[in-house]
Amino acid sequence: MNSIGTLNEGPLHASLKEHYAEPGDRLEVPLEGRRIDLVRGELLIEIQTQGVSSIRRKLAQLAASREVRLVLPIAVRTWIVRHGPSGEVLGRRRSPKRRGLAHAFAELVSVPRLFREPGFSCEVLLTDQEEVRRHEPGRARRRKGWVIVERRLLEVGQRWLIETPADLLAILPEGLPRPFTSGDLARELGVPRWLAQKVAYTLREAGALETHGRGRAGWRYSAA
Protein backbone atom coordinates (compact mmCIF):
# COMPACT_ATOMS: atom_id res chain seq x y z
CA MET A 1 0.00 0.00 0.00
CA ASN A 2 1.21 3.48 -0.76
CA SER A 3 1.99 5.68 2.21
CA ILE A 4 -0.85 7.78 3.48
CA GLY A 5 -0.72 11.30 2.06
CA THR A 6 -2.06 14.25 3.97
CA LEU A 7 -2.32 17.05 1.38
CA ASN A 8 -3.48 19.54 4.02
CA GLU A 9 -6.31 17.25 5.13
CA GLY A 10 -7.53 17.18 8.72
CA PRO A 11 -6.70 14.37 11.14
CA LEU A 12 -10.22 12.89 10.92
CA HIS A 13 -10.05 12.51 7.15
CA ALA A 14 -6.49 11.14 7.30
CA SER A 15 -7.42 8.56 9.95
CA LEU A 16 -10.52 7.45 8.05
CA LYS A 17 -8.48 7.02 4.90
CA GLU A 18 -5.93 4.93 6.76
CA HIS A 19 -8.68 2.84 8.39
CA TYR A 20 -10.56 2.26 5.13
CA ALA A 21 -7.57 1.51 2.92
CA GLU A 22 -6.74 -2.10 2.05
CA PRO A 23 -3.47 -3.64 0.83
CA GLY A 24 -3.01 -2.79 -2.84
CA ASP A 25 -5.09 0.41 -2.72
CA ARG A 26 -3.61 3.51 -4.33
CA LEU A 27 -3.98 6.77 -2.41
CA GLU A 28 -4.37 10.38 -3.53
CA VAL A 29 -4.51 9.42 -7.19
CA PRO A 30 -4.74 12.23 -9.79
CA LEU A 31 -7.49 11.52 -12.33
CA GLU A 32 -8.79 13.86 -15.03
CA GLY A 33 -7.85 16.97 -13.09
CA ARG A 34 -9.24 15.63 -9.82
CA ARG A 35 -7.62 13.88 -6.89
CA ILE A 36 -9.20 10.64 -5.66
CA ASP A 37 -8.75 9.60 -2.02
CA LEU A 38 -8.47 5.85 -2.70
CA VAL A 39 -8.46 3.71 -5.82
CA ARG A 40 -9.23 0.00 -5.34
CA GLY A 41 -9.01 -1.72 -8.71
CA GLU A 42 -11.74 -0.02 -10.78
CA LEU A 43 -13.45 1.45 -7.71
CA LEU A 44 -12.87 5.14 -6.88
CA ILE A 45 -13.42 5.96 -3.19
CA GLU A 46 -14.12 9.44 -1.85
CA ILE A 47 -14.19 10.07 1.92
CA GLN A 48 -16.22 13.12 2.93
CA THR A 49 -16.40 14.03 6.61
CA GLN A 50 -18.99 16.77 6.04
CA GLY A 51 -20.47 18.94 3.29
CA VAL A 52 -21.34 16.26 0.72
CA SER A 53 -23.04 18.96 -1.35
CA SER A 54 -19.61 20.47 -2.06
CA ILE A 55 -18.55 17.36 -4.03
CA ARG A 56 -21.94 16.59 -5.60
CA ARG A 57 -20.81 17.54 -9.11
CA LYS A 58 -17.55 15.60 -8.76
CA LEU A 59 -19.42 12.47 -7.64
CA ALA A 60 -22.00 12.79 -10.43
CA GLN A 61 -19.35 13.19 -13.12
CA LEU A 62 -17.38 10.21 -11.84
CA ALA A 63 -20.43 7.97 -11.40
CA ALA A 64 -21.56 8.63 -14.98
CA SER A 65 -18.74 6.49 -16.37
CA ARG A 66 -16.98 4.80 -13.44
CA GLU A 67 -17.58 2.98 -10.17
CA VAL A 68 -17.42 5.47 -7.31
CA ARG A 69 -18.11 5.07 -3.60
CA LEU A 70 -18.82 7.82 -1.09
CA VAL A 71 -17.62 7.02 2.43
CA LEU A 72 -19.55 9.05 5.00
CA PRO A 73 -18.65 8.98 8.72
CA ILE A 74 -21.30 9.82 11.32
CA ALA A 75 -20.22 10.66 14.87
CA VAL A 76 -22.45 8.54 17.10
CA ARG A 77 -20.58 9.61 20.24
CA THR A 78 -18.31 12.63 20.61
CA TRP A 79 -15.82 13.59 23.30
CA ILE A 80 -15.04 17.29 23.57
CA VAL A 81 -11.49 18.31 24.49
CA ARG A 82 -10.91 21.95 25.45
CA HIS A 83 -7.54 23.62 24.96
CA GLY A 84 -6.45 26.97 26.35
CA PRO A 85 -4.95 29.74 24.17
CA SER A 86 -1.43 28.28 24.54
CA GLY A 87 -2.51 24.70 23.81
CA GLU A 88 -2.85 23.34 27.35
CA VAL A 89 -5.65 20.79 27.88
CA LEU A 90 -8.32 22.25 30.16
CA GLY A 91 -10.69 19.31 30.21
CA ARG A 92 -12.40 16.45 28.36
CA ARG A 93 -16.04 15.46 28.51
CA ARG A 94 -18.50 13.38 26.55
CA SER A 95 -21.12 15.27 24.57
CA PRO A 96 -24.70 14.35 25.55
CA LYS A 97 -25.70 14.31 21.87
CA ARG A 98 -26.01 10.91 20.20
CA ARG A 99 -26.56 10.24 16.54
CA GLY A 100 -27.29 7.21 14.38
CA LEU A 101 -27.71 6.02 10.81
CA ALA A 102 -30.62 8.37 10.16
CA HIS A 103 -28.29 11.35 10.61
CA ALA A 104 -26.44 10.34 7.44
CA PHE A 105 -29.43 11.68 5.53
CA ALA A 106 -28.64 15.24 6.59
CA GLU A 107 -25.81 14.82 4.05
CA LEU A 108 -27.27 12.27 1.62
CA VAL A 109 -30.23 14.58 0.94
CA SER A 110 -27.76 16.51 -1.26
CA VAL A 111 -27.21 13.57 -3.62
CA PRO A 112 -30.41 11.46 -3.70
CA ARG A 113 -30.49 10.82 -7.46
CA LEU A 114 -26.94 9.50 -7.45
CA PHE A 115 -28.33 6.27 -5.99
CA ARG A 116 -30.00 5.68 -9.36
CA GLU A 117 -26.57 5.50 -11.02
CA PRO A 118 -25.40 1.86 -11.36
CA GLY A 119 -21.81 2.88 -10.62
CA PHE A 120 -22.54 4.76 -7.39
CA SER A 121 -22.45 3.35 -3.86
CA CYS A 122 -22.18 4.80 -0.38
CA GLU A 123 -20.84 3.36 2.86
CA VAL A 124 -21.91 5.00 6.11
CA LEU A 125 -19.53 4.50 9.04
CA LEU A 126 -20.79 4.97 12.60
CA THR A 127 -17.87 6.35 14.58
CA ASP A 128 -16.70 7.65 17.92
CA GLN A 129 -14.90 10.96 17.52
CA GLU A 130 -13.01 13.52 19.54
CA GLU A 131 -13.67 17.22 18.93
CA VAL A 132 -10.86 19.59 19.88
CA ARG A 133 -11.85 23.15 20.80
CA ARG A 134 -9.61 26.09 21.55
CA HIS A 135 -10.60 29.19 23.48
CA GLU A 136 -10.33 32.26 21.25
CA PRO A 137 -12.32 35.12 22.79
CA GLY A 138 -14.09 37.22 20.18
CA ARG A 139 -14.77 34.26 17.89
CA ALA A 140 -17.62 31.72 17.85
CA ARG A 141 -19.97 33.76 20.01
CA ARG A 142 -22.47 30.91 20.15
CA ARG A 143 -19.87 28.80 21.93
CA LYS A 144 -18.61 31.65 24.11
CA GLY A 145 -15.33 31.89 22.23
CA TRP A 146 -14.70 28.14 21.88
CA VAL A 147 -13.59 27.34 18.31
CA ILE A 148 -13.52 23.81 16.85
CA VAL A 149 -9.97 23.36 15.55
CA GLU A 150 -10.04 19.67 14.56
CA ARG A 151 -11.84 16.36 14.83
CA ARG A 152 -10.16 13.03 15.51
CA LEU A 153 -11.25 9.46 14.88
CA LEU A 154 -11.44 7.23 17.97
CA GLU A 155 -13.25 4.14 16.68
CA VAL A 156 -15.28 2.82 13.76
CA GLY A 157 -18.30 0.70 14.63
CA GLN A 158 -21.26 -0.31 12.46
CA ARG A 159 -20.93 0.02 8.69
CA TRP A 160 -23.83 0.32 6.23
CA LEU A 161 -23.11 -0.26 2.54
CA ILE A 162 -25.72 1.14 0.13
CA GLU A 163 -25.28 -0.17 -3.42
CA THR A 164 -28.84 0.10 -4.80
CA PRO A 165 -31.89 2.27 -4.05
CA ALA A 166 -33.52 -0.79 -2.43
CA ASP A 167 -30.69 -0.91 0.13
CA LEU A 168 -31.89 2.45 1.45
CA LEU A 169 -35.08 0.79 2.70
CA ALA A 170 -33.09 -0.74 5.55
CA ILE A 171 -33.43 2.60 7.36
CA LEU A 172 -37.22 2.11 7.68
CA PRO A 173 -38.24 0.68 11.10
CA GLU A 174 -40.27 -2.53 11.27
CA GLY A 175 -43.22 -0.95 13.06
CA LEU A 176 -43.81 1.74 10.44
CA PRO A 177 -47.41 1.88 9.12
CA ARG A 178 -48.04 1.40 5.39
CA PRO A 179 -48.33 3.96 3.93
CA PHE A 180 -46.52 6.28 6.33
CA THR A 181 -45.83 9.98 6.74
CA SER A 182 -42.64 11.76 7.76
CA GLY A 183 -44.27 12.21 11.17
CA ASP A 184 -44.68 8.42 11.49
CA LEU A 185 -41.06 7.98 10.42
CA ALA A 186 -39.81 10.55 12.94
CA ARG A 187 -41.67 8.83 15.76
CA GLU A 188 -40.44 5.32 14.89
CA LEU A 189 -36.83 6.42 14.33
CA GLY A 190 -36.81 8.68 17.40
CA VAL A 191 -35.50 11.67 15.43
CA PRO A 192 -36.80 15.21 14.76
CA ARG A 193 -39.34 15.53 11.96
CA TRP A 194 -37.01 17.72 9.88
CA LEU A 195 -34.55 14.81 9.74
CA ALA A 196 -37.28 12.28 8.92
CA GLN A 197 -38.34 14.55 6.05
CA LYS A 198 -34.79 14.40 4.68
CA VAL A 199 -34.83 10.60 4.94
CA ALA A 200 -38.15 10.38 3.09
CA TYR A 201 -37.10 12.89 0.43
CA THR A 202 -33.82 11.06 -0.22
CA LEU A 203 -35.53 7.69 -0.55
CA ARG A 204 -38.23 9.12 -2.80
CA GLU A 205 -35.77 10.86 -5.12
CA ALA A 206 -33.57 7.75 -5.19
CA GLY A 207 -36.55 5.71 -6.38
CA ALA A 208 -36.87 3.61 -3.22
CA LEU A 209 -40.20 5.15 -2.13
CA GLU A 210 -43.37 6.08 -3.96
CA THR A 211 -45.96 8.62 -2.84
CA HIS A 212 -49.69 8.06 -2.27
CA GLY A 213 -50.94 11.61 -2.23
CA ARG A 214 -50.79 14.27 0.43
CA GLY A 215 -53.09 14.41 3.43
CA ARG A 216 -53.35 16.71 6.43
CA ALA A 217 -50.32 14.98 7.99
CA GLY A 218 -48.23 15.41 4.84
CA TRP A 219 -47.09 13.13 2.03
CA ARG A 220 -47.79 9.41 2.40
CA TYR A 221 -45.08 6.96 1.34
CA SER A 222 -44.51 3.26 0.79
CA ALA A 223 -41.67 1.16 -0.62
CA ALA A 224 -41.50 1.35 -4.41
PDB file of C-alpha atoms in Angstrom:
ATOM      1  CA  MET A   1       0.000   0.000   0.000  1.00  0.00           C
ATOM      2  CA  ASN A   2       1.212   3.484  -0.765  1.00  0.00           C
ATOM      3  CA  SER A   3       1.994   5.681   2.208  1.00  0.00           C
ATOM      4  CA  ILE A   4      -0.848   7.781   3.475  1.00  0.00           C
ATOM      5  CA  GLY A   5      -0.715  11.295   2.057  1.00  0.00           C
ATOM      6  CA  THR A   6      -2.058  14.247   3.973  1.00  0.00           C
ATOM      7  CA  LEU A   7      -2.324  17.050   1.382  1.00  0.00           C
ATOM      8  CA  ASN A   8      -3.483  19.537   4.015  1.00  0.00           C
ATOM      9  CA  GLU A   9      -6.313  17.245   5.128  1.00  0.00           C
ATOM     10  CA  GLY A  10      -7.531  17.177   8.720  1.00  0.00           C
ATOM     11  CA  PRO A  11      -6.701  14.370  11.143  1.00  0.00           C
ATOM     12  CA  LEU A  12     -10.218  12.888  10.923  1.00  0.00           C
ATOM     13  CA  HIS A  13     -10.048  12.509   7.145  1.00  0.00           C
ATOM     14  CA  ALA A  14      -6.490  11.140   7.299  1.00  0.00           C
ATOM     15  CA  SER A  15      -7.423   8.560   9.952  1.00  0.00           C
ATOM     16  CA  LEU A  16     -10.518   7.447   8.047  1.00  0.00           C
ATOM     17  CA  LYS A  17      -8.477   7.017   4.896  1.00  0.00           C
ATOM     18  CA  GLU A  18      -5.930   4.927   6.762  1.00  0.00           C
ATOM     19  CA  HIS A  19      -8.680   2.842   8.388  1.00  0.00           C
ATOM     20  CA  TYR A  20     -10.562   2.262   5.128  1.00  0.00           C
ATOM     21  CA  ALA A  21      -7.568   1.507   2.917  1.00  0.00           C
ATOM     22  CA  GLU A  22      -6.745  -2.102   2.048  1.00  0.00           C
ATOM     23  CA  PRO A  23      -3.469  -3.636   0.832  1.00  0.00           C
ATOM     24  CA  GLY A  24      -3.014  -2.793  -2.836  1.00  0.00           C
ATOM     25  CA  ASP A  25      -5.086   0.413  -2.722  1.00  0.00           C
ATOM     26  CA  ARG A  26      -3.609   3.509  -4.328  1.00  0.00           C
ATOM     27  CA  LEU A  27      -3.977   6.772  -2.414  1.00  0.00           C
ATOM     28  CA  GLU A  28      -4.371  10.384  -3.527  1.00  0.00           C
ATOM     29  CA  VAL A  29      -4.513   9.415  -7.194  1.00  0.00           C
ATOM     30  CA  PRO A  30      -4.738  12.232  -9.791  1.00  0.00           C
ATOM     31  CA  LEU A  31      -7.491  11.522 -12.328  1.00  0.00           C
ATOM     32  CA  GLU A  32      -8.785  13.859 -15.033  1.00  0.00           C
ATOM     33  CA  GLY A  33      -7.850  16.970 -13.093  1.00  0.00           C
ATOM     34  CA  ARG A  34      -9.240  15.627  -9.820  1.00  0.00           C
ATOM     35  CA  ARG A  35      -7.620  13.877  -6.888  1.00  0.00           C
ATOM     36  CA  ILE A  36      -9.197  10.637  -5.665  1.00  0.00           C
ATOM     37  CA  ASP A  37      -8.754   9.599  -2.020  1.00  0.00           C
ATOM     38  CA  LEU A  38      -8.466   5.849  -2.696  1.00  0.00           C
ATOM     39  CA  VAL A  39      -8.462   3.707  -5.821  1.00  0.00           C
ATOM     40  CA  ARG A  40      -9.230   0.000  -5.343  1.00  0.00           C
ATOM     41  CA  GLY A  41      -9.007  -1.721  -8.708  1.00  0.00           C
ATOM     42  CA  GLU A  42     -11.736  -0.025 -10.778  1.00  0.00           C
ATOM     43  CA  LEU A  43     -13.451   1.454  -7.706  1.00  0.00           C
ATOM     44  CA  LEU A  44     -12.874   5.137  -6.882  1.00  0.00           C
ATOM     45  CA  ILE A  45     -13.417   5.958  -3.195  1.00  0.00           C
ATOM     46  CA  GLU A  46     -14.121   9.436  -1.846  1.00  0.00           C
ATOM     47  CA  ILE A  47     -14.192  10.071   1.916  1.00  0.00           C
ATOM     48  CA  GLN A  48     -16.219  13.122   2.933  1.00  0.00           C
ATOM     49  CA  THR A  49     -16.397  14.029   6.610  1.00  0.00           C
ATOM     50  CA  GLN A  50     -18.993  16.774   6.039  1.00  0.00           C
ATOM     51  CA  GLY A  51     -20.468  18.936   3.288  1.00  0.00           C
ATOM     52  CA  VAL A  52     -21.339  16.256   0.718  1.00  0.00           C
ATOM     53  CA  SER A  53     -23.044  18.956  -1.345  1.00  0.00           C
ATOM     54  CA  SER A  54     -19.608  20.475  -2.060  1.00  0.00           C
ATOM     55  CA  ILE A  55     -18.548  17.362  -4.033  1.00  0.00           C
ATOM     56  CA  ARG A  56     -21.938  16.592  -5.600  1.00  0.00           C
ATOM     57  CA  ARG A  57     -20.811  17.537  -9.107  1.00  0.00           C
ATOM     58  CA  LYS A  58     -17.553  15.603  -8.764  1.00  0.00           C
ATOM     59  CA  LEU A  59     -19.418  12.466  -7.645  1.00  0.00           C
ATOM     60  CA  ALA A  60     -21.997  12.793 -10.427  1.00  0.00           C
ATOM     61  CA  GLN A  61     -19.349  13.188 -13.116  1.00  0.00           C
ATOM     62  CA  LEU A  62     -17.375  10.210 -11.844  1.00  0.00           C
ATOM     63  CA  ALA A  63     -20.435   7.969 -11.401  1.00  0.00           C
ATOM     64  CA  ALA A  64     -21.559   8.634 -14.979  1.00  0.00           C
ATOM     65  CA  SER A  65     -18.740   6.490 -16.369  1.00  0.00           C
ATOM     66  CA  ARG A  66     -16.977   4.796 -13.439  1.00  0.00           C
ATOM     67  CA  GLU A  67     -17.583   2.982 -10.173  1.00  0.00           C
ATOM     68  CA  VAL A  68     -17.423   5.469  -7.307  1.00  0.00           C
ATOM     69  CA  ARG A  69     -18.111   5.071  -3.599  1.00  0.00           C
ATOM     70  CA  LEU A  70     -18.824   7.824  -1.093  1.00  0.00           C
ATOM     71  CA  VAL A  71     -17.622   7.018   2.430  1.00  0.00           C
ATOM     72  CA  LEU A  72     -19.546   9.053   5.004  1.00  0.00           C
ATOM     73  CA  PRO A  73     -18.649   8.981   8.723  1.00  0.00           C
ATOM     74  CA  ILE A  74     -21.302   9.819  11.315  1.00  0.00           C
ATOM     75  CA  ALA A  75     -20.219  10.661  14.868  1.00  0.00           C
ATOM     76  CA  VAL A  76     -22.455   8.538  17.096  1.00  0.00           C
ATOM     77  CA  ARG A  77     -20.576   9.613  20.237  1.00  0.00           C
ATOM     78  CA  THR A  78     -18.314  12.629  20.605  1.00  0.00           C
ATOM     79  CA  TRP A  79     -15.825  13.586  23.298  1.00  0.00           C
ATOM     80  CA  ILE A  80     -15.036  17.294  23.571  1.00  0.00           C
ATOM     81  CA  VAL A  81     -11.485  18.314  24.488  1.00  0.00           C
ATOM     82  CA  ARG A  82     -10.906  21.946  25.454  1.00  0.00           C
ATOM     83  CA  HIS A  83      -7.545  23.624  24.960  1.00  0.00           C
ATOM     84  CA  GLY A  84      -6.454  26.973  26.348  1.00  0.00           C
ATOM     85  CA  PRO A  85      -4.951  29.744  24.169  1.00  0.00           C
ATOM     86  CA  SER A  86      -1.435  28.282  24.539  1.00  0.00           C
ATOM     87  CA  GLY A  87      -2.509  24.704  23.815  1.00  0.00           C
ATOM     88  CA  GLU A  88      -2.852  23.339  27.346  1.00  0.00           C
ATOM     89  CA  VAL A  89      -5.647  20.788  27.884  1.00  0.00           C
ATOM     90  CA  LEU A  90      -8.318  22.251  30.158  1.00  0.00           C
ATOM     91  CA  GLY A  91     -10.695  19.313  30.207  1.00  0.00           C
ATOM     92  CA  ARG A  92     -12.396  16.449  28.362  1.00  0.00           C
ATOM     93  CA  ARG A  93     -16.043  15.460  28.510  1.00  0.00           C
ATOM     94  CA  ARG A  94     -18.499  13.378  26.552  1.00  0.00           C
ATOM     95  CA  SER A  95     -21.121  15.269  24.572  1.00  0.00           C
ATOM     96  CA  PRO A  96     -24.702  14.346  25.555  1.00  0.00           C
ATOM     97  CA  LYS A  97     -25.696  14.311  21.875  1.00  0.00           C
ATOM     98  CA  ARG A  98     -26.012  10.908  20.199  1.00  0.00           C
ATOM     99  CA  ARG A  99     -26.562  10.240  16.536  1.00  0.00           C
ATOM    100  CA  GLY A 100     -27.290   7.214  14.384  1.00  0.00           C
ATOM    101  CA  LEU A 101     -27.711   6.015  10.811  1.00  0.00           C
ATOM    102  CA  ALA A 102     -30.616   8.375  10.157  1.00  0.00           C
ATOM    103  CA  HIS A 103     -28.291  11.353  10.612  1.00  0.00           C
ATOM    104  CA  ALA A 104     -26.445  10.338   7.442  1.00  0.00           C
ATOM    105  CA  PHE A 105     -29.430  11.681   5.526  1.00  0.00           C
ATOM    106  CA  ALA A 106     -28.644  15.241   6.590  1.00  0.00           C
ATOM    107  CA  GLU A 107     -25.810  14.822   4.047  1.00  0.00           C
ATOM    108  CA  LEU A 108     -27.275  12.272   1.620  1.00  0.00           C
ATOM    109  CA  VAL A 109     -30.227  14.582   0.940  1.00  0.00           C
ATOM    110  CA  SER A 110     -27.757  16.508  -1.259  1.00  0.00           C
ATOM    111  CA  VAL A 111     -27.214  13.570  -3.624  1.00  0.00           C
ATOM    112  CA  PRO A 112     -30.410  11.458  -3.699  1.00  0.00           C
ATOM    113  CA  ARG A 113     -30.486  10.820  -7.455  1.00  0.00           C
ATOM    114  CA  LEU A 114     -26.941   9.499  -7.454  1.00  0.00           C
ATOM    115  CA  PHE A 115     -28.326   6.270  -5.985  1.00  0.00           C
ATOM    116  CA  ARG A 116     -30.003   5.682  -9.363  1.00  0.00           C
ATOM    117  CA  GLU A 117     -26.573   5.497 -11.025  1.00  0.00           C
ATOM    118  CA  PRO A 118     -25.399   1.857 -11.361  1.00  0.00           C
ATOM    119  CA  GLY A 119     -21.807   2.879 -10.621  1.00  0.00           C
ATOM    120  CA  PHE A 120     -22.539   4.762  -7.385  1.00  0.00           C
ATOM    121  CA  SER A 121     -22.455   3.347  -3.864  1.00  0.00           C
ATOM    122  CA  CYS A 122     -22.177   4.805  -0.377  1.00  0.00           C
ATOM    123  CA  GLU A 123     -20.845   3.359   2.859  1.00  0.00           C
ATOM    124  CA  VAL A 124     -21.914   4.996   6.114  1.00  0.00           C
ATOM    125  CA  LEU A 125     -19.535   4.503   9.043  1.00  0.00           C
ATOM    126  CA  LEU A 126     -20.787   4.970  12.601  1.00  0.00           C
ATOM    127  CA  THR A 127     -17.866   6.353  14.577  1.00  0.00           C
ATOM    128  CA  ASP A 128     -16.699   7.651  17.923  1.00  0.00           C
ATOM    129  CA  GLN A 129     -14.897  10.965  17.521  1.00  0.00           C
ATOM    130  CA  GLU A 130     -13.013  13.524  19.541  1.00  0.00           C
ATOM    131  CA  GLU A 131     -13.667  17.216  18.934  1.00  0.00           C
ATOM    132  CA  VAL A 132     -10.860  19.594  19.877  1.00  0.00           C
ATOM    133  CA  ARG A 133     -11.853  23.152  20.796  1.00  0.00           C
ATOM    134  CA  ARG A 134      -9.608  26.092  21.547  1.00  0.00           C
ATOM    135  CA  HIS A 135     -10.603  29.195  23.480  1.00  0.00           C
ATOM    136  CA  GLU A 136     -10.330  32.258  21.247  1.00  0.00           C
ATOM    137  CA  PRO A 137     -12.322  35.122  22.789  1.00  0.00           C
ATOM    138  CA  GLY A 138     -14.091  37.216  20.181  1.00  0.00           C
ATOM    139  CA  ARG A 139     -14.772  34.256  17.891  1.00  0.00           C
ATOM    140  CA  ALA A 140     -17.616  31.717  17.846  1.00  0.00           C
ATOM    141  CA  ARG A 141     -19.973  33.759  20.014  1.00  0.00           C
ATOM    142  CA  ARG A 142     -22.468  30.912  20.154  1.00  0.00           C
ATOM    143  CA  ARG A 143     -19.870  28.798  21.928  1.00  0.00           C
ATOM    144  CA  LYS A 144     -18.613  31.653  24.115  1.00  0.00           C
ATOM    145  CA  GLY A 145     -15.334  31.887  22.233  1.00  0.00           C
ATOM    146  CA  TRP A 146     -14.698  28.137  21.878  1.00  0.00           C
ATOM    147  CA  VAL A 147     -13.595  27.339  18.311  1.00  0.00           C
ATOM    148  CA  ILE A 148     -13.520  23.814  16.848  1.00  0.00           C
ATOM    149  CA  VAL A 149      -9.972  23.355  15.547  1.00  0.00           C
ATOM    150  CA  GLU A 150     -10.035  19.673  14.563  1.00  0.00           C
ATOM    151  CA  ARG A 151     -11.844  16.362  14.825  1.00  0.00           C
ATOM    152  CA  ARG A 152     -10.162  13.030  15.511  1.00  0.00           C
ATOM    153  CA  LEU A 153     -11.248   9.458  14.883  1.00  0.00           C
ATOM    154  CA  LEU A 154     -11.436   7.227  17.966  1.00  0.00           C
ATOM    155  CA  GLU A 155     -13.254   4.142  16.685  1.00  0.00           C
ATOM    156  CA  VAL A 156     -15.280   2.820  13.755  1.00  0.00           C
ATOM    157  CA  GLY A 157     -18.304   0.697  14.634  1.00  0.00           C
ATOM    158  CA  GLN A 158     -21.260  -0.314  12.461  1.00  0.00           C
ATOM    159  CA  ARG A 159     -20.929   0.024   8.688  1.00  0.00           C
ATOM    160  CA  TRP A 160     -23.828   0.318   6.231  1.00  0.00           C
ATOM    161  CA  LEU A 161     -23.114  -0.260   2.540  1.00  0.00           C
ATOM    162  CA  ILE A 162     -25.719   1.140   0.135  1.00  0.00           C
ATOM    163  CA  GLU A 163     -25.284  -0.174  -3.417  1.00  0.00           C
ATOM    164  CA  THR A 164     -28.838   0.102  -4.803  1.00  0.00           C
ATOM    165  CA  PRO A 165     -31.895   2.267  -4.052  1.00  0.00           C
ATOM    166  CA  ALA A 166     -33.515  -0.787  -2.427  1.00  0.00           C
ATOM    167  CA  ASP A 167     -30.686  -0.914   0.126  1.00  0.00           C
ATOM    168  CA  LEU A 168     -31.890   2.450   1.450  1.00  0.00           C
ATOM    169  CA  LEU A 169     -35.082   0.795   2.697  1.00  0.00           C
ATOM    170  CA  ALA A 170     -33.088  -0.736   5.554  1.00  0.00           C
ATOM    171  CA  ILE A 171     -33.434   2.605   7.359  1.00  0.00           C
ATOM    172  CA  LEU A 172     -37.219   2.105   7.683  1.00  0.00           C
ATOM    173  CA  PRO A 173     -38.244   0.684  11.095  1.00  0.00           C
ATOM    174  CA  GLU A 174     -40.268  -2.531  11.265  1.00  0.00           C
ATOM    175  CA  GLY A 175     -43.221  -0.950  13.057  1.00  0.00           C
ATOM    176  CA  LEU A 176     -43.808   1.739  10.438  1.00  0.00           C
ATOM    177  CA  PRO A 177     -47.412   1.881   9.118  1.00  0.00           C
ATOM    178  CA  ARG A 178     -48.039   1.400   5.388  1.00  0.00           C
ATOM    179  CA  PRO A 179     -48.332   3.956   3.928  1.00  0.00           C
ATOM    180  CA  PHE A 180     -46.520   6.275   6.326  1.00  0.00           C
ATOM    181  CA  THR A 181     -45.827   9.982   6.738  1.00  0.00           C
ATOM    182  CA  SER A 182     -42.645  11.756   7.765  1.00  0.00           C
ATOM    183  CA  GLY A 183     -44.274  12.207  11.170  1.00  0.00           C
ATOM    184  CA  ASP A 184     -44.678   8.423  11.486  1.00  0.00           C
ATOM    185  CA  LEU A 185     -41.063   7.975  10.424  1.00  0.00           C
ATOM    186  CA  ALA A 186     -39.805  10.551  12.939  1.00  0.00           C
ATOM    187  CA  ARG A 187     -41.669   8.826  15.761  1.00  0.00           C
ATOM    188  CA  GLU A 188     -40.436   5.325  14.890  1.00  0.00           C
ATOM    189  CA  LEU A 189     -36.834   6.419  14.332  1.00  0.00           C
ATOM    190  CA  GLY A 190     -36.805   8.675  17.399  1.00  0.00           C
ATOM    191  CA  VAL A 191     -35.499  11.669  15.430  1.00  0.00           C
ATOM    192  CA  PRO A 192     -36.795  15.205  14.762  1.00  0.00           C
ATOM    193  CA  ARG A 193     -39.340  15.526  11.961  1.00  0.00           C
ATOM    194  CA  TRP A 194     -37.007  17.718   9.877  1.00  0.00           C
ATOM    195  CA  LEU A 195     -34.553  14.806   9.737  1.00  0.00           C
ATOM    196  CA  ALA A 196     -37.280  12.279   8.922  1.00  0.00           C
ATOM    197  CA  GLN A 197     -38.343  14.552   6.054  1.00  0.00           C
ATOM    198  CA  LYS A 198     -34.790  14.400   4.678  1.00  0.00           C
ATOM    199  CA  VAL A 199     -34.825  10.603   4.936  1.00  0.00           C
ATOM    200  CA  ALA A 200     -38.151  10.378   3.088  1.00  0.00           C
ATOM    201  CA  TYR A 201     -37.099  12.887   0.428  1.00  0.00           C
ATOM    202  CA  THR A 202     -33.819  11.064  -0.216  1.00  0.00           C
ATOM    203  CA  LEU A 203     -35.528   7.686  -0.553  1.00  0.00           C
ATOM    204  CA  ARG A 204     -38.230   9.118  -2.804  1.00  0.00           C
ATOM    205  CA  GLU A 205     -35.766  10.863  -5.121  1.00  0.00           C
ATOM    206  CA  ALA A 206     -33.569   7.751  -5.186  1.00  0.00           C
ATOM    207  CA  GLY A 207     -36.547   5.711  -6.379  1.00  0.00           C
ATOM    208  CA  ALA A 208     -36.874   3.607  -3.222  1.00  0.00           C
ATOM    209  CA  LEU A 209     -40.202   5.153  -2.126  1.00  0.00           C
ATOM    210  CA  GLU A 210     -43.369   6.083  -3.958  1.00  0.00           C
ATOM    211  CA  THR A 211     -45.963   8.618  -2.837  1.00  0.00           C
ATOM    212  CA  HIS A 212     -49.688   8.062  -2.275  1.00  0.00           C
ATOM    213  CA  GLY A 213     -50.939  11.614  -2.231  1.00  0.00           C
ATOM    214  CA  ARG A 214     -50.785  14.270   0.429  1.00  0.00           C
ATOM    215  CA  GLY A 215     -53.093  14.411   3.429  1.00  0.00           C
ATOM    216  CA  ARG A 216     -53.353  16.712   6.429  1.00  0.00           C
ATOM    217  CA  ALA A 217     -50.325  14.980   7.992  1.00  0.00           C
ATOM    218  CA  GLY A 218     -48.225  15.408   4.843  1.00  0.00           C
ATOM    219  CA  TRP A 219     -47.093  13.131   2.033  1.00  0.00           C
ATOM    220  CA  ARG A 220     -47.789   9.415   2.398  1.00  0.00           C
ATOM    221  CA  TYR A 221     -45.081   6.962   1.337  1.00  0.00           C
ATOM    222  CA  SER A 222     -44.513   3.265   0.788  1.00  0.00           C
ATOM    223  CA  ALA A 223     -41.675   1.165  -0.619  1.00  0.00           C
ATOM    224  CA  ALA A 224     -41.504   1.352  -4.408  1.00  0.00           C
TER     225      ALA A 224
END
